[in-house]
Short mmCIF file of C-alpha atoms in Angstrom, two decimals:
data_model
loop_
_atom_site.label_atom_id
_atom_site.label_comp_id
_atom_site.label_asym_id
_atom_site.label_seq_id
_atom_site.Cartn_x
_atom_site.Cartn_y
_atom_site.Cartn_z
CA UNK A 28 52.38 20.45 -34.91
CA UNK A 29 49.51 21.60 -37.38
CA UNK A 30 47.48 18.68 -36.78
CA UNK A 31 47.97 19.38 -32.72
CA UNK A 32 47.05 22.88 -32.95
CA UNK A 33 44.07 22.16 -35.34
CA UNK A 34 42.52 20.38 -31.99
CA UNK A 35 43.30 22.05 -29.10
CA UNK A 36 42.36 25.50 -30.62
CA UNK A 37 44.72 27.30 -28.51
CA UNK A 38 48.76 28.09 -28.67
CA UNK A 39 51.21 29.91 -26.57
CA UNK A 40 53.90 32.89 -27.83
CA UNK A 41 56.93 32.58 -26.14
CA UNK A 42 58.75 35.27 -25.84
CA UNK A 43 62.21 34.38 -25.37
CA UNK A 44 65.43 36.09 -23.61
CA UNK A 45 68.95 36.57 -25.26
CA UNK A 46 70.66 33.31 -23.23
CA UNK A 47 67.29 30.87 -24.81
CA UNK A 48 69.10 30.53 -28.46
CA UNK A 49 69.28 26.86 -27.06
CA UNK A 50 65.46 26.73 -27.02
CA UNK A 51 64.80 28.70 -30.30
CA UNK A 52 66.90 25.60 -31.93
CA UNK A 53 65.11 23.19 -30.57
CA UNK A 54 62.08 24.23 -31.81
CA UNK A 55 62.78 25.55 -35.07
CA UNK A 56 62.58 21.92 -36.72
CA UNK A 57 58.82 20.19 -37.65
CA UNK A 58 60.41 17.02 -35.93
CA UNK A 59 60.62 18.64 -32.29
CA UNK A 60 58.33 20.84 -32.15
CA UNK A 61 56.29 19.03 -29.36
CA UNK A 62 59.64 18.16 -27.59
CA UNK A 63 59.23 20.21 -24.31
CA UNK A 64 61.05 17.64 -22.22
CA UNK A 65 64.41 18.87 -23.61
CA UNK A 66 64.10 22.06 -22.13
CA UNK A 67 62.68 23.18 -18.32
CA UNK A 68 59.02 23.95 -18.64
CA UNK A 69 55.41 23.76 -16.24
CA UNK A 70 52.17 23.18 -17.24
CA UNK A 71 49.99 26.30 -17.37
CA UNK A 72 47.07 25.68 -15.01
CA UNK A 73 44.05 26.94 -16.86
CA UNK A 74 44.69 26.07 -20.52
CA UNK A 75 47.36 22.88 -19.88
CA UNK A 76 49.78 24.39 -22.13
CA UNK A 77 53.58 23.74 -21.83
CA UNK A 78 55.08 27.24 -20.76
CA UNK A 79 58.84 27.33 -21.27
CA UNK A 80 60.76 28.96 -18.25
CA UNK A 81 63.07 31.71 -18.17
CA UNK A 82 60.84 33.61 -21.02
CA UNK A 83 60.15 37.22 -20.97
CA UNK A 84 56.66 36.20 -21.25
CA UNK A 85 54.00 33.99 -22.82
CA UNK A 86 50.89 34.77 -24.71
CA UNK A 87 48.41 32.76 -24.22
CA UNK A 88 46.03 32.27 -27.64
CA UNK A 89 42.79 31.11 -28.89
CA UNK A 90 42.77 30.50 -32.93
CA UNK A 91 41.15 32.46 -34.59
CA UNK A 92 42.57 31.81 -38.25
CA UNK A 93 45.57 29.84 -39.72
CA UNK A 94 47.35 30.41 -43.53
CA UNK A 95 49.42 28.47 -45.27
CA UNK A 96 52.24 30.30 -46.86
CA UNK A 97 54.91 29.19 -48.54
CA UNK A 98 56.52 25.90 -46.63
CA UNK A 99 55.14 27.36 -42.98
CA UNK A 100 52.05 28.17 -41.35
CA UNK A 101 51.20 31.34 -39.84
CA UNK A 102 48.64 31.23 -36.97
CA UNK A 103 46.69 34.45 -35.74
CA UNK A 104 45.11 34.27 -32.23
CA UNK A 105 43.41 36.35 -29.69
CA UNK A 106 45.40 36.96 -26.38
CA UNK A 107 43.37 35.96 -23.33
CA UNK A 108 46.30 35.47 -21.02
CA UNK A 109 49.92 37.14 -20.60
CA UNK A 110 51.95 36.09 -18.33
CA UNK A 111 55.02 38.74 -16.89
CA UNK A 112 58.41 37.72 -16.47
CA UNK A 113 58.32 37.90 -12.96
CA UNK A 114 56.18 34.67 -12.97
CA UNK A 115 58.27 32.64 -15.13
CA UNK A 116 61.98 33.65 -14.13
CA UNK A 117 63.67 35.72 -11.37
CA UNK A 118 67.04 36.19 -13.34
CA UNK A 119 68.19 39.65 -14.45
CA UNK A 120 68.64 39.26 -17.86
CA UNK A 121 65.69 40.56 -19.52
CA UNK A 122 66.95 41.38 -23.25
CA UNK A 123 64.89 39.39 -25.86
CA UNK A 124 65.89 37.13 -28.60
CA UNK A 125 65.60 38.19 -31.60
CA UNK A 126 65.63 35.94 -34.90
CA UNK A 127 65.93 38.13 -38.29
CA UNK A 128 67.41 37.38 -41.81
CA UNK A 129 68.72 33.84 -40.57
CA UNK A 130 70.55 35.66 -37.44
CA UNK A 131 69.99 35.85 -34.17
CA UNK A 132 69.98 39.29 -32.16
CA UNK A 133 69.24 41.01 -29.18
CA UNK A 134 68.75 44.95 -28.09
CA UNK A 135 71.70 44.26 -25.76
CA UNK A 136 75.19 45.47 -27.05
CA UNK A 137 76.72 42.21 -24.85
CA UNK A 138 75.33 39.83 -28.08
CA UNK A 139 76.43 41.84 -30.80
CA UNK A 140 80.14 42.21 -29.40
CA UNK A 141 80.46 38.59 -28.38
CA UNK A 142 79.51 38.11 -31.94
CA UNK A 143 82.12 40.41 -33.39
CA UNK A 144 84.98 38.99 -30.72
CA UNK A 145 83.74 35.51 -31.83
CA UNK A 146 84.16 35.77 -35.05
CA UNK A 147 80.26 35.05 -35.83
CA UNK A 148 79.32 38.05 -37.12
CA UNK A 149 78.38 37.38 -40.66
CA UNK A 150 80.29 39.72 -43.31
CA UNK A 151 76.65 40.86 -44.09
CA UNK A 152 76.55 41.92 -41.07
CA UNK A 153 79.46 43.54 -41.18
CA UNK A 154 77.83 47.35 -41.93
CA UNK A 155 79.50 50.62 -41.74
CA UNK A 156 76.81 51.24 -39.16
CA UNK A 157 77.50 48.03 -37.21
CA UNK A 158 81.64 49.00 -37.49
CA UNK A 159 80.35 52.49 -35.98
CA UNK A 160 78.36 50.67 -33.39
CA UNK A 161 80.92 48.58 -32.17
CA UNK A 162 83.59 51.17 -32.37
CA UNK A 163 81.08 53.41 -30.02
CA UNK A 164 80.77 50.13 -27.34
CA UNK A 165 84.27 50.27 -26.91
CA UNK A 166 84.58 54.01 -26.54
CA UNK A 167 82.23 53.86 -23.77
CA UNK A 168 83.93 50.78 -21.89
CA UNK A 169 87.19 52.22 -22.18
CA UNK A 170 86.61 55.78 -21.91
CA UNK A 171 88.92 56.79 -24.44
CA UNK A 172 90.53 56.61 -28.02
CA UNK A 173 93.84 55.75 -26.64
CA UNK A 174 92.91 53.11 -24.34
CA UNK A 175 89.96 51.63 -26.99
CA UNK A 176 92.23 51.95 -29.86
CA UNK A 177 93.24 48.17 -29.80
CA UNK A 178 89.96 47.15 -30.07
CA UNK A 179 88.72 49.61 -32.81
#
């Protein structure tokens, strides 16, 4: 990917919604990072980019200055493009991805309780805070301690 990004001097940001975990996998490994044909995806018109669909949005980079650090390579760009949402996916659900301390998350409460009810949520995880949290999800959904109490 270095070597390809080295040449063309510019890279798109995608950023990606809560249901693209599938694309943040496929990506996350040096062997497929140029594998766009496993995922749906147009060719930007001006730069000739590969922009993923269903993202929140894409930034659209030149280089300015990459660093090696560590076992990775962190690029720094100036934006001359964004691109909305609205031109990339018509769906409603417009909480992002997050990645973070080997864990995926998102703003939305839906991710962290289908983590909980899944049994996914890592006992790291597993705060006081997050406990409060999900206590406070099911308080709202049910309406009250007697009827939430199951799930508490």
């Amino acid at each position: 990917m270095s070597k390809m990004l080295r040449e063309s001097n510019i890279f798109a940001v995608h950023l990606l919604a809560s249901h693209q975990t599938n694309h943040s996998v496929v990506f996350s490994s040096p062997s497929s990072q140029t594998k766009f044909d496993q995922l749906p995806f147009h060719v930007e018109p001006s730069t000739k980019l590969p922009v993923l669909l269903g993202c929140l949005g894409v930034l659209l980079c030149k280089t300015e200055r990459s660093f090696q650090v560590g076992d990775h390579e962190v690029w720094f760009g100036t934006v001359g493009k964004i691109i909305g949402s609205g031109q990339l996916d018509k769906s409603e659900n417009k909480d992002p991805l997050m990645y973070y301390r080997s864990s995926y998350f998102s703003v939305g409460d839906e991710v962290f309780i289908k983590a909980f009810e899944n049994a996914t949520l890592s006992f790291s995880e597993w705060t006081h805070r997050a406990h409060i949290r999900m206590a406070w999800i099911y308080l709202k959904e049910f309406g009250n301690v007697e009827t939430a109490y199951p799930h508490i």
